[in-house]
C-alpha cells in the first residue's frame, strides 16, 4: 500500500488489534465498539492539533494514518485500563487469593506504548513541517541590497 491513503475506520482498528470473536477468547463479542473507536479517533486528532505548532486537521485531511492509528489505540487502551482499574478485585477464601480482574497492568502498558509512539512521532512530524514552512519565510536584509 505504498503511497496509498486509507481511512482509519473502526473495522480497520479492530483488524489491526485483532479485536474479533475469533481472537477474543475471554469475551464473546468485540471489545471496542464503533462509537468508542470513533470517539478515540477524534480525541487523537484533537490532541495532535494542540501540539505546537498548533494545527487544524480533521479526519479527512489528517497527515498520517499511522499516527492516527496509534493515537486512537492509546486512547482506547487508556480508557480500558481505567475501566478495569475500577473493577479490579481480589477474592480470598480459605487462604486462597484469586484475582478476578488483573488486566490493568497490561492495558496500561499498551496505552503507554501507543501513547509514546504517538507523542514522539507527532512531535517529529510537527518539527519537520515547521522547519519546512519556516525556510520559505525567513528573509535577510541582504536580499534588498543592489546586485553589483
mmCIF file of N, CA and C in Angstrom:
data_model
loop_
_atom_site.group_PDB
_atom_site.id
_atom_site.type_symbol
_atom_site.label_atom_id
_atom_site.label_comp_id
_atom_site.label_asym_id
_atom_site.label_seq_id
_atom_site.Cartn_x
_atom_site.Cartn_y
_atom_site.Cartn_z
ATOM 1 N N UNK A 1 0.819 -1.192 0.000
ATOM 2 C CA UNK A 1 0.000 0.000 0.000
ATOM 3 C C UNK A 1 0.864 1.257 0.000
ATOM 4 N N UNK A 2 1.979 1.221 -0.665
ATOM 5 C CA UNK A 2 2.854 2.392 -0.671
ATOM 6 C C UNK A 2 2.189 3.535 -1.408
ATOM 7 N N UNK A 3 2.219 4.715 -0.778
ATOM 8 C CA UNK A 3 1.663 5.891 -1.397
ATOM 9 C C UNK A 3 0.152 6.010 -1.312
ATOM 10 N N UNK A 4 -0.522 4.958 -0.956
ATOM 11 C CA UNK A 4 -1.972 4.997 -0.861
ATOM 12 C C UNK A 4 -2.397 5.573 0.481
ATOM 13 N N UNK A 5 -3.536 6.220 0.473
ATOM 14 C CA UNK A 5 -4.118 6.652 1.736
ATOM 15 C C UNK A 5 -5.326 5.770 2.011
ATOM 16 N N UNK A 6 -5.644 5.638 3.253
ATOM 17 C CA UNK A 6 -6.764 4.806 3.664
ATOM 18 C C UNK A 6 -7.344 5.397 4.942
ATOM 19 N N UNK A 7 -8.579 5.085 5.188
ATOM 20 C CA UNK A 7 -9.250 5.611 6.366
ATOM 21 C C UNK A 7 -8.991 4.726 7.577
ATOM 22 N N UNK A 8 -8.840 5.377 8.722
ATOM 23 C CA UNK A 8 -8.722 4.640 9.979
ATOM 24 C C UNK A 8 -10.143 4.444 10.495
ATOM 25 N N UNK A 9 -10.795 3.424 9.979
ATOM 26 C CA UNK A 9 -12.180 3.123 10.346
ATOM 27 C C UNK A 9 -12.191 2.223 11.576
ATOM 28 N N UNK A 10 -13.336 2.112 12.249
ATOM 29 C CA UNK A 10 -13.427 1.171 13.365
ATOM 30 C C UNK A 10 -13.052 -0.257 12.963
ATOM 31 N N UNK A 11 -13.467 -0.692 11.777
ATOM 32 C CA UNK A 11 -13.102 -2.043 11.322
ATOM 33 C C UNK A 11 -11.603 -2.180 11.121
ATOM 34 N N UNK A 12 -10.957 -1.142 10.586
ATOM 35 C CA UNK A 12 -9.508 -1.164 10.398
ATOM 36 C C UNK A 12 -8.806 -1.295 11.750
ATOM 37 N N UNK A 13 -9.241 -0.506 12.738
ATOM 38 C CA UNK A 13 -8.635 -0.547 14.069
ATOM 39 C C UNK A 13 -8.812 -1.941 14.678
ATOM 40 N N UNK A 14 -10.013 -2.476 14.590
ATOM 41 C CA UNK A 14 -10.260 -3.812 15.155
ATOM 42 C C UNK A 14 -9.442 -4.883 14.439
ATOM 43 N N UNK A 15 -9.276 -4.760 13.127
ATOM 44 C CA UNK A 15 -8.453 -5.716 12.389
ATOM 45 C C UNK A 15 -7.004 -5.642 12.846
ATOM 46 N N UNK A 16 -6.496 -4.427 13.033
ATOM 47 C CA UNK A 16 -5.112 -4.242 13.450
ATOM 48 C C UNK A 16 -4.836 -4.884 14.804
ATOM 49 N N UNK A 17 -5.749 -4.725 15.760
ATOM 50 C CA UNK A 17 -5.522 -5.282 17.099
ATOM 51 C C UNK A 17 -6.206 -6.637 17.298
ATOM 52 N N UNK A 18 -6.748 -7.173 16.205
ATOM 53 C CA UNK A 18 -7.400 -8.492 16.225
ATOM 54 C C UNK A 18 -8.538 -8.550 17.244
ATOM 55 N N UNK A 19 -9.336 -7.518 17.244
ATOM 56 C CA UNK A 19 -10.498 -7.465 18.126
ATOM 57 C C UNK A 19 -11.690 -8.048 17.380
ATOM 58 N N UNK A 20 -11.791 -9.365 17.439
ATOM 59 C CA UNK A 20 -12.943 -10.038 16.843
ATOM 60 C C UNK A 20 -13.254 -11.296 17.641
ATOM 61 N N UNK A 21 -14.382 -11.907 17.360
ATOM 62 C CA UNK A 21 -14.828 -13.054 18.164
ATOM 63 C C UNK A 21 -13.887 -14.248 18.040
ATOM 64 N N UNK A 22 -13.164 -14.353 16.942
ATOM 65 C CA UNK A 22 -12.229 -15.466 16.774
ATOM 66 C C UNK A 22 -11.063 -15.372 17.754
ATOM 67 N N UNK A 23 -10.564 -14.167 17.986
ATOM 68 C CA UNK A 23 -9.394 -13.976 18.847
ATOM 69 C C UNK A 23 -9.740 -13.609 20.284
ATOM 70 N N UNK A 24 -10.950 -13.142 20.541
ATOM 71 C CA UNK A 24 -11.349 -12.777 21.898
ATOM 72 C C UNK A 24 -11.812 -14.032 22.626
ATOM 73 N N UNK A 25 -10.901 -14.658 23.334
ATOM 74 C CA UNK A 25 -11.202 -15.932 23.999
ATOM 75 C C UNK A 25 -11.989 -15.754 25.296
ATOM 76 N N UNK A 26 -11.847 -14.607 25.948
ATOM 77 C CA UNK A 26 -12.482 -14.411 27.246
ATOM 78 C C UNK A 26 -13.781 -13.614 27.181
ATOM 79 N N UNK A 27 -14.040 -12.988 26.068
ATOM 80 C CA UNK A 27 -15.310 -12.294 25.887
ATOM 81 C C UNK A 27 -15.957 -12.806 24.611
ATOM 82 N N UNK A 28 -17.267 -12.748 24.554
ATOM 83 C CA UNK A 28 -17.981 -13.343 23.430
ATOM 84 C C UNK A 28 -18.214 -12.394 22.260
ATOM 85 N N UNK A 29 -17.776 -11.181 22.378
ATOM 86 C CA UNK A 29 -18.047 -10.184 21.358
ATOM 87 C C UNK A 29 -16.787 -9.359 21.115
ATOM 88 N N UNK A 30 -16.906 -8.342 20.296
ATOM 89 C CA UNK A 30 -15.794 -7.418 20.123
ATOM 90 C C UNK A 30 -15.639 -6.587 21.388
ATOM 91 N N UNK A 31 -14.449 -6.103 21.628
ATOM 92 C CA UNK A 31 -14.194 -5.332 22.834
ATOM 93 C C UNK A 31 -14.481 -3.852 22.642
ATOM 94 N N UNK A 32 -14.142 -3.312 21.476
ATOM 95 C CA UNK A 32 -14.273 -1.885 21.235
ATOM 96 C C UNK A 32 -15.359 -1.617 20.197
ATOM 97 N N UNK A 33 -16.363 -0.872 20.594
ATOM 98 C CA UNK A 33 -17.477 -0.549 19.704
ATOM 99 C C UNK A 33 -17.058 0.514 18.689
ATOM 100 N N UNK A 34 -17.837 0.638 17.626
ATOM 101 C CA UNK A 34 -17.604 1.689 16.636
ATOM 102 C C UNK A 34 -17.605 3.059 17.297
ATOM 103 N N UNK A 35 -18.525 3.263 18.218
ATOM 104 C CA UNK A 35 -18.657 4.554 18.895
ATOM 105 C C UNK A 35 -17.396 4.908 19.687
ATOM 106 N N UNK A 36 -16.869 3.939 20.440
ATOM 107 C CA UNK A 36 -15.649 4.195 21.228
ATOM 108 C C UNK A 36 -14.451 4.447 20.333
ATOM 109 N N UNK A 37 -14.341 3.698 19.260
ATOM 110 C CA UNK A 37 -13.222 3.885 18.340
ATOM 111 C C UNK A 37 -13.315 5.260 17.674
ATOM 112 N N UNK A 38 -14.501 5.646 17.250
ATOM 113 C CA UNK A 38 -14.685 6.963 16.627
ATOM 114 C C UNK A 38 -14.385 8.089 17.605
ATOM 115 N N UNK A 39 -14.807 7.931 18.842
ATOM 116 C CA UNK A 39 -14.519 8.938 19.871
ATOM 117 C C UNK A 39 -13.013 9.069 20.088
ATOM 118 N N UNK A 40 -12.335 7.954 20.219
ATOM 119 C CA UNK A 40 -10.884 7.987 20.448
ATOM 120 C C UNK A 40 -10.134 8.525 19.239
ATOM 121 N N UNK A 41 -10.623 8.240 18.054
ATOM 122 C CA UNK A 41 -10.009 8.790 16.842
ATOM 123 C C UNK A 41 -10.116 10.313 16.862
ATOM 124 N N UNK A 42 -11.276 10.842 17.225
ATOM 125 C CA UNK A 42 -11.463 12.296 17.308
ATOM 126 C C UNK A 42 -10.577 12.901 18.391
ATOM 127 N N UNK A 43 -10.444 12.216 19.521
ATOM 128 C CA UNK A 43 -9.582 12.712 20.592
ATOM 129 C C UNK A 43 -8.113 12.717 20.169
ATOM 130 N N UNK A 44 -7.707 11.720 19.399
ATOM 131 C CA UNK A 44 -6.324 11.678 18.901
ATOM 132 C C UNK A 44 -6.063 12.851 17.959
ATOM 133 N N UNK A 45 -7.016 13.153 17.091
ATOM 134 C CA UNK A 45 -6.870 14.294 16.187
ATOM 135 C C UNK A 45 -6.801 15.584 16.995
ATOM 136 N N UNK A 46 -7.663 15.698 17.985
ATOM 137 C CA UNK A 46 -7.682 16.889 18.835
ATOM 138 C C UNK A 46 -6.357 17.062 19.570
ATOM 139 N N UNK A 47 -5.830 15.957 20.092
ATOM 140 C CA UNK A 47 -4.546 16.015 20.801
ATOM 141 C C UNK A 47 -3.427 16.444 19.858
ATOM 142 N N UNK A 48 -3.420 15.902 18.651
ATOM 143 C CA UNK A 48 -2.415 16.261 17.663
ATOM 144 C C UNK A 48 -2.504 17.750 17.336
ATOM 145 N N UNK A 49 -3.720 18.270 17.217
ATOM 146 C CA UNK A 49 -3.915 19.668 16.850
ATOM 147 C C UNK A 49 -3.440 20.652 17.919
ATOM 148 N N UNK A 50 -3.433 20.252 19.179
ATOM 149 C CA UNK A 50 -2.988 21.179 20.225
ATOM 150 C C UNK A 50 -1.496 21.083 20.511
ATOM 151 N N UNK A 51 -0.816 20.132 19.888
ATOM 152 C CA UNK A 51 0.641 20.084 19.999
ATOM 153 C C UNK A 51 1.209 21.231 19.161
ATOM 154 N N UNK A 52 2.221 21.887 19.692
ATOM 155 C CA UNK A 52 2.786 23.006 18.942
ATOM 156 C C UNK A 52 3.651 22.517 17.791
ATOM 157 N N UNK A 53 3.658 23.215 16.692
ATOM 158 C CA UNK A 53 2.794 24.332 16.368
ATOM 159 C C UNK A 53 1.350 23.863 16.164
ATOM 160 N N UNK A 54 0.428 24.686 16.629
ATOM 161 C CA UNK A 54 -0.983 24.330 16.573
ATOM 162 C C UNK A 54 -1.413 24.080 15.132
ATOM 163 N N UNK A 55 -2.353 23.167 14.976
ATOM 164 C CA UNK A 55 -2.855 22.850 13.638
ATOM 165 C C UNK A 55 -4.364 22.692 13.707
ATOM 166 N N UNK A 56 -4.954 22.461 12.552
ATOM 167 C CA UNK A 56 -6.412 22.356 12.479
ATOM 168 C C UNK A 56 -6.818 21.202 11.564
ATOM 169 N N UNK A 57 -6.249 20.037 11.808
ATOM 170 C CA UNK A 57 -6.578 18.874 10.991
ATOM 171 C C UNK A 57 -7.904 18.270 11.435
ATOM 172 N N UNK A 58 -8.511 17.538 10.511
ATOM 173 C CA UNK A 58 -9.689 16.731 10.838
ATOM 174 C C UNK A 58 -9.458 15.343 10.250
ATOM 175 N N UNK A 59 -10.455 14.493 10.356
ATOM 176 C CA UNK A 59 -10.267 13.116 9.891
ATOM 177 C C UNK A 59 -9.977 13.062 8.392
ATOM 178 N N UNK A 60 -10.582 13.931 7.623
ATOM 179 C CA UNK A 60 -10.421 13.901 6.168
ATOM 180 C C UNK A 60 -9.023 14.324 5.708
ATOM 181 N N UNK A 61 -8.376 15.228 6.446
ATOM 182 C CA UNK A 61 -7.077 15.721 5.979
ATOM 183 C C UNK A 61 -5.940 15.431 6.957
ATOM 184 N N UNK A 62 -6.146 14.499 7.870
ATOM 185 C CA UNK A 62 -5.089 14.176 8.833
ATOM 186 C C UNK A 62 -3.861 13.703 8.064
ATOM 187 N N UNK A 63 -2.674 14.176 8.437
ATOM 188 C CA UNK A 63 -1.496 13.968 7.584
ATOM 189 C C UNK A 63 -0.929 12.549 7.533
ATOM 190 N N UNK A 64 -1.215 11.723 8.528
ATOM 191 C CA UNK A 64 -0.579 10.407 8.534
ATOM 192 C C UNK A 64 -1.464 9.392 9.248
ATOM 193 N N UNK A 65 -1.786 8.318 8.557
ATOM 194 C CA UNK A 65 -2.677 7.303 9.114
ATOM 195 C C UNK A 65 -2.033 6.535 10.267
ATOM 196 N N UNK A 66 -0.732 6.303 10.187
ATOM 197 C CA UNK A 66 -0.038 5.592 11.258
ATOM 198 C C UNK A 66 -0.156 6.357 12.574
ATOM 199 N N UNK A 67 0.062 7.657 12.510
ATOM 200 C CA UNK A 67 -0.089 8.491 13.701
ATOM 201 C C UNK A 67 -1.509 8.421 14.239
ATOM 202 N N UNK A 68 -2.472 8.516 13.356
ATOM 203 C CA UNK A 68 -3.870 8.488 13.784
ATOM 204 C C UNK A 68 -4.234 7.144 14.399
ATOM 205 N N UNK A 69 -3.744 6.071 13.827
ATOM 206 C CA UNK A 69 -3.996 4.743 14.387
ATOM 207 C C UNK A 69 -3.423 4.626 15.800
ATOM 208 N N UNK A 70 -2.168 5.030 15.972
ATOM 209 C CA UNK A 70 -1.537 4.899 17.286
ATOM 210 C C UNK A 70 -2.150 5.842 18.318
ATOM 211 N N UNK A 71 -2.561 7.029 17.905
ATOM 212 C CA UNK A 71 -3.248 7.935 18.813
ATOM 213 C C UNK A 71 -4.595 7.374 19.239
ATOM 214 N N UNK A 72 -5.297 6.758 18.302
ATOM 215 C CA UNK A 72 -6.587 6.126 18.598
ATOM 216 C C UNK A 72 -6.405 4.970 19.567
ATOM 217 N N UNK A 73 -5.414 4.133 19.325
ATOM 218 C CA UNK A 73 -5.169 2.977 20.194
ATOM 219 C C UNK A 73 -4.733 3.410 21.591
ATOM 220 N N UNK A 74 -3.938 4.466 21.692
ATOM 221 C CA UNK A 74 -3.527 4.962 23.009
ATOM 222 C C UNK A 74 -4.748 5.361 23.821
ATOM 223 N N UNK A 75 -5.668 6.052 23.195
ATOM 224 C CA UNK A 75 -6.892 6.486 23.874
ATOM 225 C C UNK A 75 -7.760 5.286 24.249
ATOM 226 N N UNK A 76 -7.916 4.334 23.344
ATOM 227 C CA UNK A 76 -8.730 3.149 23.626
ATOM 228 C C UNK A 76 -8.211 2.373 24.829
ATOM 229 N N UNK A 77 -6.909 2.111 24.854
ATOM 230 C CA UNK A 77 -6.361 1.307 25.941
ATOM 231 C C UNK A 77 -6.225 2.084 27.242
ATOM 232 N N UNK A 78 -6.074 3.396 27.175
ATOM 233 C CA UNK A 78 -6.093 4.202 28.400
ATOM 234 C C UNK A 78 -7.483 4.149 29.027
ATOM 235 N N UNK A 79 -8.502 4.256 28.200
ATOM 236 C CA UNK A 79 -9.872 4.153 28.701
ATOM 237 C C UNK A 79 -10.171 2.776 29.254
ATOM 238 N N UNK A 80 -9.685 1.763 28.583
ATOM 239 C CA UNK A 80 -9.925 0.388 29.042
ATOM 240 C C UNK A 80 -9.191 0.119 30.347
ATOM 241 N N UNK A 81 -7.990 0.677 30.497
ATOM 242 C CA UNK A 81 -7.256 0.474 31.753
ATOM 243 C C UNK A 81 -7.972 1.170 32.904
ATOM 244 N N UNK A 82 -8.601 2.314 32.647
ATOM 245 C CA UNK A 82 -9.381 2.986 33.692
ATOM 246 C C UNK A 82 -10.576 2.134 34.101
ATOM 247 N N UNK A 83 -11.211 1.504 33.135
ATOM 248 C CA UNK A 83 -12.372 0.661 33.429
ATOM 249 C C UNK A 83 -11.985 -0.567 34.247
ATOM 250 N N UNK A 84 -10.907 -1.226 33.862
ATOM 251 C CA UNK A 84 -10.527 -2.432 34.606
ATOM 252 C C UNK A 84 -9.961 -2.079 35.981
ATOM 253 N N UNK A 85 -9.356 -0.896 36.121
ATOM 254 C CA UNK A 85 -8.870 -0.469 37.440
ATOM 255 C C UNK A 85 -10.046 -0.277 38.406
ATOM 256 N N UNK A 86 -11.140 0.258 37.888
ATOM 257 C CA UNK A 86 -12.336 0.435 38.727
ATOM 258 C C UNK A 86 -12.912 -0.899 39.179
ATOM 259 N N UNK A 87 -12.727 -1.921 38.365
ATOM 260 C CA UNK A 87 -13.342 -3.214 38.636
ATOM 261 C C UNK A 87 -12.356 -4.264 39.140
ATOM 262 N N UNK A 88 -11.136 -3.855 39.462
ATOM 263 C CA UNK A 88 -10.143 -4.806 39.949
ATOM 264 C C UNK A 88 -10.552 -5.310 41.329
ATOM 265 N N UNK A 89 -10.497 -6.604 41.476
ATOM 266 C CA UNK A 89 -10.953 -7.205 42.721
ATOM 267 C C UNK A 89 -10.178 -8.491 42.983
ATOM 268 N N UNK A 90 -9.751 -8.662 44.208
ATOM 269 C CA UNK A 90 -9.134 -9.916 44.622
ATOM 270 C C UNK A 90 -10.097 -10.610 45.573
ATOM 271 N N UNK A 91 -10.370 -11.870 45.316
ATOM 272 C CA UNK A 91 -11.283 -12.661 46.122
ATOM 273 C C UNK A 91 -10.454 -13.632 46.951
ATOM 274 N N UNK A 92 -10.755 -13.691 48.244
ATOM 275 C CA UNK A 92 -9.998 -14.575 49.127
ATOM 276 C C UNK A 92 -10.970 -15.481 49.867
ATOM 277 N N UNK A 93 -10.652 -16.778 49.847
ATOM 278 C CA UNK A 93 -11.488 -17.754 50.544
ATOM 279 C C UNK A 93 -10.609 -18.924 50.956
ATOM 280 N N UNK A 94 -10.641 -19.229 52.218
ATOM 281 C CA UNK A 94 -9.890 -20.373 52.733
ATOM 282 C C UNK A 94 -8.395 -20.252 52.513
ATOM 283 N N UNK A 95 -7.853 -19.065 52.603
ATOM 284 C CA UNK A 95 -6.421 -18.857 52.433
ATOM 285 C C UNK A 95 -5.979 -18.773 50.990
ATOM 286 N N UNK A 96 -6.895 -18.943 50.063
ATOM 287 C CA UNK A 96 -6.567 -18.861 48.637
ATOM 288 C C UNK A 96 -7.046 -17.518 48.112
ATOM 289 N N UNK A 97 -6.144 -16.785 47.496
ATOM 290 C CA UNK A 97 -6.493 -15.486 46.936
ATOM 291 C C UNK A 97 -6.549 -15.599 45.419
ATOM 292 N N UNK A 98 -7.670 -15.174 44.847
ATOM 293 C CA UNK A 98 -7.884 -15.253 43.410
ATOM 294 C C UNK A 98 -8.205 -13.861 42.869
ATOM 295 N N UNK A 99 -7.378 -13.360 41.956
ATOM 296 C CA UNK A 99 -7.713 -12.064 41.343
ATOM 297 C C UNK A 99 -8.812 -12.257 40.295
ATOM 298 N N UNK A 100 -9.875 -11.474 40.411
ATOM 299 C CA UNK A 100 -10.971 -11.587 39.449
ATOM 300 C C UNK A 100 -10.780 -10.662 38.251
ATOM 301 N N UNK A 101 -9.970 -9.675 38.415
ATOM 302 C CA UNK A 101 -9.686 -8.753 37.314
ATOM 303 C C UNK A 101 -8.244 -8.297 37.447
ATOM 304 N N UNK A 102 -7.393 -8.724 36.533
ATOM 305 C CA UNK A 102 -5.982 -8.368 36.641
ATOM 306 C C UNK A 102 -5.385 -7.907 35.308
ATOM 307 N N UNK A 103 -6.194 -7.244 34.512
ATOM 308 C CA UNK A 103 -5.722 -6.795 33.205
ATOM 309 C C UNK A 103 -5.196 -5.355 33.225
ATOM 310 N N UNK A 104 -5.307 -4.671 34.362
ATOM 311 C CA UNK A 104 -4.927 -3.264 34.426
ATOM 312 C C UNK A 104 -3.505 -3.035 33.941
ATOM 313 N N UNK A 105 -2.556 -3.805 34.424
ATOM 314 C CA UNK A 105 -1.158 -3.586 34.050
ATOM 315 C C UNK A 105 -0.927 -3.801 32.559
ATOM 316 N N UNK A 106 -1.635 -4.733 31.966
ATOM 317 C CA UNK A 106 -1.457 -4.994 30.538
ATOM 318 C C UNK A 106 -2.024 -3.855 29.687
ATOM 319 N N UNK A 107 -3.220 -3.414 30.042
ATOM 320 C CA UNK A 107 -3.828 -2.308 29.307
ATOM 321 C C UNK A 107 -3.038 -1.022 29.498
ATOM 322 N N UNK A 108 -2.554 -0.791 30.695
ATOM 323 C CA UNK A 108 -1.749 0.408 30.959
ATOM 324 C C UNK A 108 -0.464 0.388 30.150
ATOM 325 N N UNK A 109 0.173 -0.766 30.065
ATOM 326 C CA UNK A 109 1.407 -0.890 29.291
ATOM 327 C C UNK A 109 1.136 -0.669 27.799
ATOM 328 N N UNK A 110 0.030 -1.219 27.296
ATOM 329 C CA UNK A 110 -0.323 -0.997 25.895
ATOM 330 C C UNK A 110 -0.603 0.479 25.630
ATOM 331 N N UNK A 111 -1.368 1.104 26.528
ATOM 332 C CA UNK A 111 -1.687 2.526 26.373
ATOM 333 C C UNK A 111 -0.401 3.350 26.364
ATOM 334 N N UNK A 112 0.510 3.061 27.277
ATOM 335 C CA UNK A 112 1.767 3.811 27.357
ATOM 336 C C UNK A 112 2.614 3.613 26.106
ATOM 337 N N UNK A 113 2.644 2.411 25.596
ATOM 338 C CA UNK A 113 3.421 2.130 24.387
ATOM 339 C C UNK A 113 2.864 2.887 23.183
ATOM 340 N N UNK A 114 1.560 2.787 22.971
ATOM 341 C CA UNK A 114 0.939 3.504 21.852
ATOM 342 C C UNK A 114 1.071 5.018 22.028
ATOM 343 N N UNK A 115 0.891 5.499 23.249
ATOM 344 C CA UNK A 115 0.993 6.933 23.524
ATOM 345 C C UNK A 115 2.409 7.442 23.275
ATOM 346 N N UNK A 116 3.397 6.682 23.698
ATOM 347 C CA UNK A 116 4.788 7.081 23.489
ATOM 348 C C UNK A 116 5.117 7.218 22.012
ATOM 349 N N UNK A 117 4.684 6.249 21.232
ATOM 350 C CA UNK A 117 4.916 6.299 19.789
ATOM 351 C C UNK A 117 4.177 7.487 19.178
ATOM 352 N N UNK A 118 2.926 7.677 19.575
ATOM 353 C CA UNK A 118 2.129 8.786 19.054
ATOM 354 C C UNK A 118 2.781 10.131 19.382
ATOM 355 N N UNK A 119 3.190 10.310 20.629
ATOM 356 C CA UNK A 119 3.797 11.576 21.050
ATOM 357 C C UNK A 119 5.099 11.851 20.289
ATOM 358 N N UNK A 120 5.977 10.871 20.274
ATOM 359 C CA UNK A 120 7.282 11.046 19.644
ATOM 360 C C UNK A 120 7.151 11.351 18.156
ATOM 361 N N UNK A 121 6.365 10.547 17.461
ATOM 362 C CA UNK A 121 6.230 10.743 16.019
ATOM 363 C C UNK A 121 5.475 12.021 15.688
ATOM 364 N N UNK A 122 4.488 12.382 16.509
ATOM 365 C CA UNK A 122 3.747 13.633 16.286
ATOM 366 C C UNK A 122 4.672 14.832 16.442
ATOM 367 N N UNK A 123 5.498 14.809 17.471
ATOM 368 C CA UNK A 123 6.429 15.920 17.683
ATOM 369 C C UNK A 123 7.437 16.005 16.541
ATOM 370 N N UNK A 124 7.951 14.862 16.108
ATOM 371 C CA UNK A 124 8.898 14.863 14.991
ATOM 372 C C UNK A 124 8.246 15.398 13.723
ATOM 373 N N UNK A 125 7.018 14.996 13.479
ATOM 374 C CA UNK A 125 6.293 15.459 12.294
ATOM 375 C C UNK A 125 6.084 16.970 12.358
ATOM 376 N N UNK A 126 5.625 17.454 13.510
ATOM 377 C CA UNK A 126 5.361 18.886 13.659
ATOM 378 C C UNK A 126 6.645 19.708 13.520
ATOM 379 N N UNK A 127 7.734 19.227 14.061
ATOM 380 C CA UNK A 127 9.017 19.927 13.923
ATOM 381 C C UNK A 127 9.427 19.982 12.457
ATOM 382 N N UNK A 128 9.308 18.856 11.768
ATOM 383 C CA UNK A 128 9.679 18.805 10.351
ATOM 384 C C UNK A 128 8.833 19.761 9.520
ATOM 385 N N UNK A 129 7.536 19.750 9.722
ATOM 386 C CA UNK A 129 6.653 20.650 8.976
ATOM 387 C C UNK A 129 6.981 22.106 9.302
ATOM 388 N N UNK A 130 7.235 22.388 10.568
ATOM 389 C CA UNK A 130 7.575 23.747 10.979
ATOM 390 C C UNK A 130 8.866 24.215 10.312
ATOM 391 N N UNK A 131 9.857 23.331 10.248
ATOM 392 C CA UNK A 131 11.116 23.684 9.585
ATOM 393 C C UNK A 131 10.910 23.929 8.089
ATOM 394 N N UNK A 132 10.149 23.055 7.457
ATOM 395 C CA UNK A 132 9.909 23.193 6.026
ATOM 396 C C UNK A 132 9.182 24.493 5.710
ATOM 397 N N UNK A 133 8.204 24.826 6.513
ATOM 398 C CA UNK A 133 7.456 26.064 6.271
ATOM 399 C C UNK A 133 8.286 27.288 6.647
ATOM 400 N N UNK A 134 9.149 27.152 7.622
ATOM 401 C CA UNK A 134 9.950 28.276 8.075
ATOM 402 C C UNK A 134 11.000 28.708 7.082
ATOM 403 N N UNK A 135 11.587 27.762 6.363
ATOM 404 C CA UNK A 135 12.643 28.122 5.413
ATOM 405 C C UNK A 135 12.108 28.989 4.280
ATOM 406 N N UNK A 136 10.872 28.839 3.937
ATOM 407 C CA UNK A 136 10.287 29.672 2.893
ATOM 408 C C UNK A 136 9.952 31.063 3.386
ATOM 409 N N UNK A 137 9.978 31.292 4.667
ATOM 410 C CA UNK A 137 9.553 32.553 5.254
ATOM 411 C C UNK A 137 10.706 33.410 5.755
ATOM 412 N N UNK A 138 11.868 32.849 5.959
ATOM 413 C CA UNK A 138 12.979 33.590 6.543
ATOM 414 C C UNK A 138 13.616 34.467 5.468
ATOM 415 N N UNK A 139 13.718 35.745 5.761
ATOM 416 C CA UNK A 139 14.312 36.677 4.808
ATOM 417 C C UNK A 139 15.532 37.332 5.433
ATOM 418 N N UNK A 140 16.368 37.867 4.599
ATOM 419 C CA UNK A 140 17.573 38.549 5.042
ATOM 420 C C UNK A 140 17.589 39.955 4.464
ATOM 421 N N UNK A 141 18.207 40.869 5.172
ATOM 422 C CA UNK A 141 18.343 42.230 4.668
ATOM 423 C C UNK A 141 19.200 42.263 3.414
ATOM 424 N N UNK A 142 20.046 41.301 3.235
ATOM 425 C CA UNK A 142 20.903 41.264 2.050
ATOM 426 C C UNK A 142 20.084 41.103 0.761
ATOM 427 N N UNK A 143 18.863 40.620 0.885
ATOM 428 C CA UNK A 143 18.029 40.455 -0.298
ATOM 429 C C UNK A 143 17.661 41.794 -0.918
ATOM 430 N N UNK A 144 17.719 42.862 -0.131
ATOM 431 C CA UNK A 144 17.324 44.182 -0.609
ATOM 432 C C UNK A 144 18.498 45.024 -1.117
ATOM 433 N N UNK A 145 19.710 44.522 -1.011
ATOM 434 C CA UNK A 145 20.868 45.251 -1.489
ATOM 435 C C UNK A 145 20.948 45.144 -3.000
ATOM 436 N N UNK A 146 21.473 46.173 -3.645
ATOM 437 C CA UNK A 146 21.581 46.095 -5.115
ATOM 438 C C UNK A 146 22.632 45.066 -5.522
ATOM 439 N N UNK A 147 22.381 44.437 -6.604
ATOM 440 C CA UNK A 147 23.323 43.447 -7.131
ATOM 441 C C UNK A 147 24.387 44.173 -7.935
ATOM 442 N N UNK A 148 25.654 43.907 -7.726
ATOM 443 C CA UNK A 148 26.737 44.555 -8.464
ATOM 444 C C UNK A 148 27.244 43.686 -9.530
#
